[in-house]
Every structure is written in C-alpha cells, then in structure tokens.
CSV table of N, CA, C and O in Angstrom, one decimal:
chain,number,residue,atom,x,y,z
A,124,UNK,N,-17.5,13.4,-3.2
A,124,UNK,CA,-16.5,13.9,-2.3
A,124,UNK,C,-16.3,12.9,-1.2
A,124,UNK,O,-17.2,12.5,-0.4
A,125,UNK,N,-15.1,12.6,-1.2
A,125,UNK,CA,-14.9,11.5,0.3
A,125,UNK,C,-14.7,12.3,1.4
A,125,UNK,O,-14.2,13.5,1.4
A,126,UNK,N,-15.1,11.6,2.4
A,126,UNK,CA,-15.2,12.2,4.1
A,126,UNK,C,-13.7,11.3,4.8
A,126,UNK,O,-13.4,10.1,4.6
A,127,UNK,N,-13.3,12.1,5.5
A,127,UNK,CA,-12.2,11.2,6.1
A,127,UNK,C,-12.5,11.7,7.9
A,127,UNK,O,-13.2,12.6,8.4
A,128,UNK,N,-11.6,10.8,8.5
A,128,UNK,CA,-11.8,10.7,9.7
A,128,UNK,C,-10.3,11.5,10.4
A,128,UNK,O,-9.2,11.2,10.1
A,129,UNK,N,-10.7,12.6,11.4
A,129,UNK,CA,-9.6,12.8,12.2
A,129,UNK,C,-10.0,12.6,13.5
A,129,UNK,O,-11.0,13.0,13.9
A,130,UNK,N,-9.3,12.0,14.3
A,130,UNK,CA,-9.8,12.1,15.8
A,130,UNK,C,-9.8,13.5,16.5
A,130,UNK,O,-9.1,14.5,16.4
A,131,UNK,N,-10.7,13.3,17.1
A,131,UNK,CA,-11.5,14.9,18.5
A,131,UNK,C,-9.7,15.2,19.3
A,131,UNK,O,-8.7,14.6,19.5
A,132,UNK,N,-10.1,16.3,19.4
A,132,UNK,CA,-9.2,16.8,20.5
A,132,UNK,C,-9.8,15.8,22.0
A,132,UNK,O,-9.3,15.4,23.0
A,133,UNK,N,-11.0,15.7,21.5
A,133,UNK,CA,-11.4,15.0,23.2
A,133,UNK,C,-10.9,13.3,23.1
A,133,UNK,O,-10.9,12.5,24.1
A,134,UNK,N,-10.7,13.1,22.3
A,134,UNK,CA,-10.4,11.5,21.9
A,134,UNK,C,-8.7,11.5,22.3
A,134,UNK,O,-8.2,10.9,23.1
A,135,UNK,N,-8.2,12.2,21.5
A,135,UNK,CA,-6.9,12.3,21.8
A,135,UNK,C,-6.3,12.5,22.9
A,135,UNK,O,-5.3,11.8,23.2
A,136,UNK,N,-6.8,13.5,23.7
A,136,UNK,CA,-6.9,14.1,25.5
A,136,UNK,C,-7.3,12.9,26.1
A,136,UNK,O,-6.4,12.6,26.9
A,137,UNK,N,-8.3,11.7,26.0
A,137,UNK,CA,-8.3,10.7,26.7
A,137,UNK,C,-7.6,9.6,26.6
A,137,UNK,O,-7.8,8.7,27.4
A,138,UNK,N,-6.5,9.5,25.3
A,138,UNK,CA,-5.7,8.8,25.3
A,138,UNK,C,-4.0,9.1,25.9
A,138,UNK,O,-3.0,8.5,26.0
A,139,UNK,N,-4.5,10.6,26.3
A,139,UNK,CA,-3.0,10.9,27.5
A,139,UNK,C,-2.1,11.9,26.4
A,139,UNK,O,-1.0,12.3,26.7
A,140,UNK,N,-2.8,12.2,25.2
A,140,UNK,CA,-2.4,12.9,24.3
A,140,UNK,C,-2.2,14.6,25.1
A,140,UNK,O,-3.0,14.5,26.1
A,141,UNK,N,-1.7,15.7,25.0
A,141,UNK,CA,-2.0,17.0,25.1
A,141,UNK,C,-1.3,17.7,24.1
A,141,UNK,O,-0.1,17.5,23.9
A,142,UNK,N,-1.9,18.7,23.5
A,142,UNK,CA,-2.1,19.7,22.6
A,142,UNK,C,-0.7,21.0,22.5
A,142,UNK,O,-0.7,21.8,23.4
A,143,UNK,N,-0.2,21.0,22.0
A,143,UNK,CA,0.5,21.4,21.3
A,143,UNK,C,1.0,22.6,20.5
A,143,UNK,O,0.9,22.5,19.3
A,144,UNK,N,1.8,24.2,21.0
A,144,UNK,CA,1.8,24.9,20.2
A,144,UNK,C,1.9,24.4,18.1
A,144,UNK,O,2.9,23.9,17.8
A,145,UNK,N,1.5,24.4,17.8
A,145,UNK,CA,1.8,23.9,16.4
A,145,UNK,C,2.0,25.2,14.8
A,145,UNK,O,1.5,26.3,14.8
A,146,UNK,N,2.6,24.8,14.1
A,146,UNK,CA,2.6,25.8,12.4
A,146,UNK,C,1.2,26.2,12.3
A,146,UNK,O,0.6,25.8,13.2
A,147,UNK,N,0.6,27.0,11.5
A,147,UNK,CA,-0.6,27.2,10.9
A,147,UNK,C,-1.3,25.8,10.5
A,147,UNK,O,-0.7,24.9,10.9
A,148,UNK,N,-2.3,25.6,9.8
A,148,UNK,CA,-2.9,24.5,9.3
A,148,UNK,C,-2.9,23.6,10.0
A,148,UNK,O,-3.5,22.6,9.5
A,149,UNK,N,-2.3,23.4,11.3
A,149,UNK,CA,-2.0,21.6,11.6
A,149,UNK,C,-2.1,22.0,13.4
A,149,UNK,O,-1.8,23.0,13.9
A,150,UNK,N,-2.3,20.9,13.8
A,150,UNK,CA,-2.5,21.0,15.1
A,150,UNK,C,-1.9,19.6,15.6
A,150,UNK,O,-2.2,18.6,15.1
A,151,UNK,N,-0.8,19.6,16.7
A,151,UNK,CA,-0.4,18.7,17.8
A,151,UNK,C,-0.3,18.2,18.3
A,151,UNK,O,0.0,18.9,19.3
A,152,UNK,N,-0.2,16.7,18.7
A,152,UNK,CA,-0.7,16.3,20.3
A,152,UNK,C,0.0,15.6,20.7
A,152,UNK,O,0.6,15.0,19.7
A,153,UNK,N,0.6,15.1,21.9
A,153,UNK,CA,1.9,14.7,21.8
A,153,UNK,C,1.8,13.6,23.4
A,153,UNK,O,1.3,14.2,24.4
A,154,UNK,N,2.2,12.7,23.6
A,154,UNK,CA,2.5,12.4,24.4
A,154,UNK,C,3.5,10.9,24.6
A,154,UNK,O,3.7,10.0,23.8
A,155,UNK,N,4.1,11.1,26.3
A,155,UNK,CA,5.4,10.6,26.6
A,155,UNK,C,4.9,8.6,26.3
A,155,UNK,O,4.0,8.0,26.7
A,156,UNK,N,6.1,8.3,25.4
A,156,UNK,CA,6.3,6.7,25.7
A,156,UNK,C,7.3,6.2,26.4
A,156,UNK,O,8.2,7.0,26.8
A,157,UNK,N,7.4,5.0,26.8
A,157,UNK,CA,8.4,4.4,27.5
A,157,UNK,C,10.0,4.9,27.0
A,157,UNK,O,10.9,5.0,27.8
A,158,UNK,N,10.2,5.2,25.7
A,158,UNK,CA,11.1,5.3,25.6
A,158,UNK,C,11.5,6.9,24.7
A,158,UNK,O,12.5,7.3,24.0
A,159,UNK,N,10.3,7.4,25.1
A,159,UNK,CA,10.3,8.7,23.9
A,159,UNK,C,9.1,9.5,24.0
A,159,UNK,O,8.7,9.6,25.1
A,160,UNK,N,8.6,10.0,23.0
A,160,UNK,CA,7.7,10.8,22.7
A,160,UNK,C,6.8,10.2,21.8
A,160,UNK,O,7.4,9.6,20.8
A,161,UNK,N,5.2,10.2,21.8
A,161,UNK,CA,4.3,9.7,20.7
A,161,UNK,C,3.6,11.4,20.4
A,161,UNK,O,3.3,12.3,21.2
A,162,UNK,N,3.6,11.4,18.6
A,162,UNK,CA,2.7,12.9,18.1
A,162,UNK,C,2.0,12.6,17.7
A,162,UNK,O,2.2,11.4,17.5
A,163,UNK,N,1.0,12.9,17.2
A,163,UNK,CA,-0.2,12.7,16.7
A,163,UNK,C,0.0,14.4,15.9
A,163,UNK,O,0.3,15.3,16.7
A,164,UNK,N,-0.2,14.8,14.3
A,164,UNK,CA,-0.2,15.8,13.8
A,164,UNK,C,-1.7,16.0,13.0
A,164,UNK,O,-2.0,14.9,12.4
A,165,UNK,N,-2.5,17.0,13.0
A,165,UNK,CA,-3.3,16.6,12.3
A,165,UNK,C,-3.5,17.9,11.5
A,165,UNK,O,-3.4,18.9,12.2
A,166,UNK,N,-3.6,18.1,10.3
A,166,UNK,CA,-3.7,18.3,8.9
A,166,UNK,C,-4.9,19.1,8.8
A,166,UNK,O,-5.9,18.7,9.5
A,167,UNK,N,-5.1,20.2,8.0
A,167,UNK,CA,-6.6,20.7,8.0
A,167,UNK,C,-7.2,20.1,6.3
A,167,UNK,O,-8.2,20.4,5.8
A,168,UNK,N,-6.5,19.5,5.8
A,168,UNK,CA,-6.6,18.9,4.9
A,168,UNK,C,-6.7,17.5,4.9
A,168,UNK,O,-6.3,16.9,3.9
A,169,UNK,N,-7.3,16.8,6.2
A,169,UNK,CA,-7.7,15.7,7.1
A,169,UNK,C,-7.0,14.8,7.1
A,169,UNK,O,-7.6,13.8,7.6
A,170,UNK,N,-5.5,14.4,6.6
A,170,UNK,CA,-4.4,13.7,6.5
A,170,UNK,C,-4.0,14.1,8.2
A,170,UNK,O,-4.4,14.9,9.0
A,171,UNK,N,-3.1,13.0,8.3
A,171,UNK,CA,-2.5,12.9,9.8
A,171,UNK,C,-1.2,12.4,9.7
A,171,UNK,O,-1.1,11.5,8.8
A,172,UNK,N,-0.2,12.7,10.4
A,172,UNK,CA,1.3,12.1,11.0
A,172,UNK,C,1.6,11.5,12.0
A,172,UNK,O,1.3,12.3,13.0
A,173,UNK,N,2.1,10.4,12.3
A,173,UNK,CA,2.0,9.6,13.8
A,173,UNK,C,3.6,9.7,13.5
A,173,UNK,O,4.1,9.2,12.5
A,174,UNK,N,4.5,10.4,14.4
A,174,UNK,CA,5.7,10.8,14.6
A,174,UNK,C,6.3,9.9,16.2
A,174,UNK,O,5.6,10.1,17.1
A,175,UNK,N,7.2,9.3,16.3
A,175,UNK,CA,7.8,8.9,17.2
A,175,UNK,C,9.1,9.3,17.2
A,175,UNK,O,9.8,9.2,16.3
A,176,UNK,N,9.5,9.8,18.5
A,176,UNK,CA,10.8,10.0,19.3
A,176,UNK,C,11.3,8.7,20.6
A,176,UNK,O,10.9,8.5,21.7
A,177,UNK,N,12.6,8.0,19.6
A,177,UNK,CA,12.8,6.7,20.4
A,177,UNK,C,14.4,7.6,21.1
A,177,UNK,O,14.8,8.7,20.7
A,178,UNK,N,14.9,7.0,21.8
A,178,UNK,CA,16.4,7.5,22.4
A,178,UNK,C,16.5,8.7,21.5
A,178,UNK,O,16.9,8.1,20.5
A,179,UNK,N,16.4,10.0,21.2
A,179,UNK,CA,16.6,11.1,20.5
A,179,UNK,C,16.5,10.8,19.2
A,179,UNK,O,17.0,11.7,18.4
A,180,UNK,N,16.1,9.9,18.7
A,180,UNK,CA,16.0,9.5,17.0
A,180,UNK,C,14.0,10.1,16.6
A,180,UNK,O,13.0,9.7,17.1
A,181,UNK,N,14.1,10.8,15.8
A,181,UNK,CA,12.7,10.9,15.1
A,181,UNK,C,12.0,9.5,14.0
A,181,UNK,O,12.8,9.2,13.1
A,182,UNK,N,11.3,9.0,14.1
A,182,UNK,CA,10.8,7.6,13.5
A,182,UNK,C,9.4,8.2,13.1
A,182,UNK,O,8.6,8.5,13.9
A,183,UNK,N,9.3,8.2,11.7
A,183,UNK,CA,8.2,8.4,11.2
A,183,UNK,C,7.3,7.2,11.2
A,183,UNK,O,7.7,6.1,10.7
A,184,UNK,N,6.2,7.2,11.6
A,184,UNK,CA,5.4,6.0,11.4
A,184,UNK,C,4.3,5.7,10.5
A,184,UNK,O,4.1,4.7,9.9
A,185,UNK,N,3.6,6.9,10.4
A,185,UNK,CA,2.6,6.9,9.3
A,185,UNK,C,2.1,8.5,9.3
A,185,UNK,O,2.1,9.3,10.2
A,186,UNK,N,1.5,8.5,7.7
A,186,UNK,CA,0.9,9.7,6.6
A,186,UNK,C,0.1,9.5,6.1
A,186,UNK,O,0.5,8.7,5.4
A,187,UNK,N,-1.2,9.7,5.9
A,187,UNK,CA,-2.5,9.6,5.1
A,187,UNK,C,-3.0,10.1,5.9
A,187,UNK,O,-2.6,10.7,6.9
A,188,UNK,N,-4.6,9.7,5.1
A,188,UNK,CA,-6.2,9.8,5.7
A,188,UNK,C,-6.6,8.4,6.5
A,188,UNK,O,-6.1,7.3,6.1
A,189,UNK,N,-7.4,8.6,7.4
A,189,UNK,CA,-8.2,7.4,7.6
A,189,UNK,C,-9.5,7.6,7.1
A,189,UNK,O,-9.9,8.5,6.4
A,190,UNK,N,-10.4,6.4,7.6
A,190,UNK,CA,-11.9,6.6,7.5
A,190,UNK,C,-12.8,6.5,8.7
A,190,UNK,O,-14.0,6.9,8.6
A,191,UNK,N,-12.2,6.1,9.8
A,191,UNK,CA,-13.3,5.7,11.1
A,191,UNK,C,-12.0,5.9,12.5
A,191,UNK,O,-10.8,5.5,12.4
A,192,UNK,N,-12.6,6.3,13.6
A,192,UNK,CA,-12.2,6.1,14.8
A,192,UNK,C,-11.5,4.6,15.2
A,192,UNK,O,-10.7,4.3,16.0
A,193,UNK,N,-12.2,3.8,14.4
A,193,UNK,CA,-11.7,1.8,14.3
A,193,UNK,C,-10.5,1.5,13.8
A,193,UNK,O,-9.7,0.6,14.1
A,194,UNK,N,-10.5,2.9,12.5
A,194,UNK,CA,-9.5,2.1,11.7
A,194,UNK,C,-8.2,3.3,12.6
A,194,UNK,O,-7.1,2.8,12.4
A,195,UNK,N,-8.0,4.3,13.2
A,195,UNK,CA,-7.3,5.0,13.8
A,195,UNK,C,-6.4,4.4,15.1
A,195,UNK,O,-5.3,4.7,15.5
A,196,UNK,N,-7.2,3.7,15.5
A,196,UNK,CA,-7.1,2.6,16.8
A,196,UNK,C,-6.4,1.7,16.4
A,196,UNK,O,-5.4,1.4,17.1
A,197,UNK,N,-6.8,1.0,14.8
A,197,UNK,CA,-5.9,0.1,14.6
A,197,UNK,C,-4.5,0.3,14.4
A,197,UNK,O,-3.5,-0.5,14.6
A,198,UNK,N,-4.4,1.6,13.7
A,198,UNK,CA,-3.3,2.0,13.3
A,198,UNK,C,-2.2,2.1,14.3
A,198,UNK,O,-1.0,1.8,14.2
A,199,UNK,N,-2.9,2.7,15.4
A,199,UNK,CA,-2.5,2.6,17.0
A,199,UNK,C,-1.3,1.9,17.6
A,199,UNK,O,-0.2,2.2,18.0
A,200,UNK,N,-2.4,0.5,17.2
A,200,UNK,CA,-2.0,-0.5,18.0
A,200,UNK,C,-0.6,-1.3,17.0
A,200,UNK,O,0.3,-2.0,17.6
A,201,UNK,N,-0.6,-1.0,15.6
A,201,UNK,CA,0.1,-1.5,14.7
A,201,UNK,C,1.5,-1.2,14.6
A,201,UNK,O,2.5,-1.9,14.4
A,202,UNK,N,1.3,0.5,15.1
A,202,UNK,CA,2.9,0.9,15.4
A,202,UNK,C,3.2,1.0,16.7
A,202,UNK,O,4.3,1.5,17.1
A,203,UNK,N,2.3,0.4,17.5
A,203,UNK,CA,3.0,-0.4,19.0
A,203,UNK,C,2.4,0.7,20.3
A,203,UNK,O,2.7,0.5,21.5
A,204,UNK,N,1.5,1.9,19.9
A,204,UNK,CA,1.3,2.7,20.3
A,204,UNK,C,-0.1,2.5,21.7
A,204,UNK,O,-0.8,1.7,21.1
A,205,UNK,N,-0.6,2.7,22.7
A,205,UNK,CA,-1.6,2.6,23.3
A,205,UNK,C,-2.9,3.2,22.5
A,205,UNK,O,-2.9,4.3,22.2
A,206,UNK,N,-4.3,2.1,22.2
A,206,UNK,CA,-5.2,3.0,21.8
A,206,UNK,C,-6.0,3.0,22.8
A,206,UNK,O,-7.1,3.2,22.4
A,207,UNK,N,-5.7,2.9,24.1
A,207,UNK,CA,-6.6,3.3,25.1
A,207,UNK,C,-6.5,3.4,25.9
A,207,UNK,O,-5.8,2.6,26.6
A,208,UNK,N,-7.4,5.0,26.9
A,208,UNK,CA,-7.0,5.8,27.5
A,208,UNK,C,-6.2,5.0,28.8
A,208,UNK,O,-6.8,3.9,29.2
A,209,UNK,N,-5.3,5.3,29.4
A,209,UNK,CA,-4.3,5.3,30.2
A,209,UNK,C,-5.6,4.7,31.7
A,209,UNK,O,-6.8,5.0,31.9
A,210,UNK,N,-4.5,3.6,32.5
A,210,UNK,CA,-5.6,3.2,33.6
A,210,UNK,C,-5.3,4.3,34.4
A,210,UNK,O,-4.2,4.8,34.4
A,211,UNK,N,-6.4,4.7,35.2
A,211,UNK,CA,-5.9,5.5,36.8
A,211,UNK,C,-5.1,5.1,37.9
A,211,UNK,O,-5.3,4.2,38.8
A,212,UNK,N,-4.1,5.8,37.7
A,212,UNK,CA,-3.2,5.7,38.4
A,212,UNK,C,-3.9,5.2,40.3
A,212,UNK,O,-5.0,5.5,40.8
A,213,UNK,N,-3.1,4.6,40.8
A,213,UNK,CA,-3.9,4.3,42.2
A,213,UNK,C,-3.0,4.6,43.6
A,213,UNK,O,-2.1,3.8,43.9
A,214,UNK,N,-3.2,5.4,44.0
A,214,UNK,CA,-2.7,5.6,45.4
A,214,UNK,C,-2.4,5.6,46.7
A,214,UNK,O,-1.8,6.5,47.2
C-alpha cells in the first residue's frame, strides 16, 4: 500500500492559508495573491487541488498525490505560489 503526503492544517495556517467551509470528503484552504486567490483542496482520498483565482478567471494548477512536505513546496514554488510562511509584517 503506498502512503502519500497531505499537508497539516498547521503547515497550511503558517503559510497564510485559512480553512474553509468545504463539500463532504474534502477540506479548504485558501488564501489572497497579488492578483487573486491561492486554494489548496485536500481530498480524503489523499489527492489534492491547487486552484488559482487570477482577475476573476479560475486556473487550475495541479491534481494528484504527493509523497513528502519537499516535494509539496516544490510544487509551490513551480506554480509561482509562496512556500513560505509570510514575513511579519513591521510596524
């Protein structure tokens, strides 16, 4: 049986992600880009959807499984996305 990787609700939350009413089976996370919206969907069948909202257009970016927190990051960074948590803002 293969093991696949989904990211934590707490991994997602420190990337500026937040949580989501969502359908049955699947859970939400969603947060604002420069020009839109970034989702993160996650699958109870450990597949995931990285959904982008550019000027009101929906842009699918990716569907599968991964294997590691590394390779989720990469994926991240491939569709142009931040894989890391947001600096503190300074006042």
């Amino acid at each position: 049986m293969s093991v696949f990787y989904q990211p934590s609700a707490e991994l997602l939350q420190a990337l500026g992600f937040v949580q989501f009413r969502s359908p049955p089976r699947q859970m939400r996370y969603s947060r604002p880009s420069a020009c839109g919206q970034e989702t993160v969907v996650l699958y109870e069948d450990d597949e995931l959807t990285l959904l982008e909202v550019v000027d009101g257009q929906m842009l699918y970016s990716f569907q599968g499984r991964l294997a590691s927190e590394a390779e989720f990051r990469v994926l991240l960074r491939q569709v142009n996305w931040s894989a890391e948590p947001p600096a503190p803002s300074s006042l």
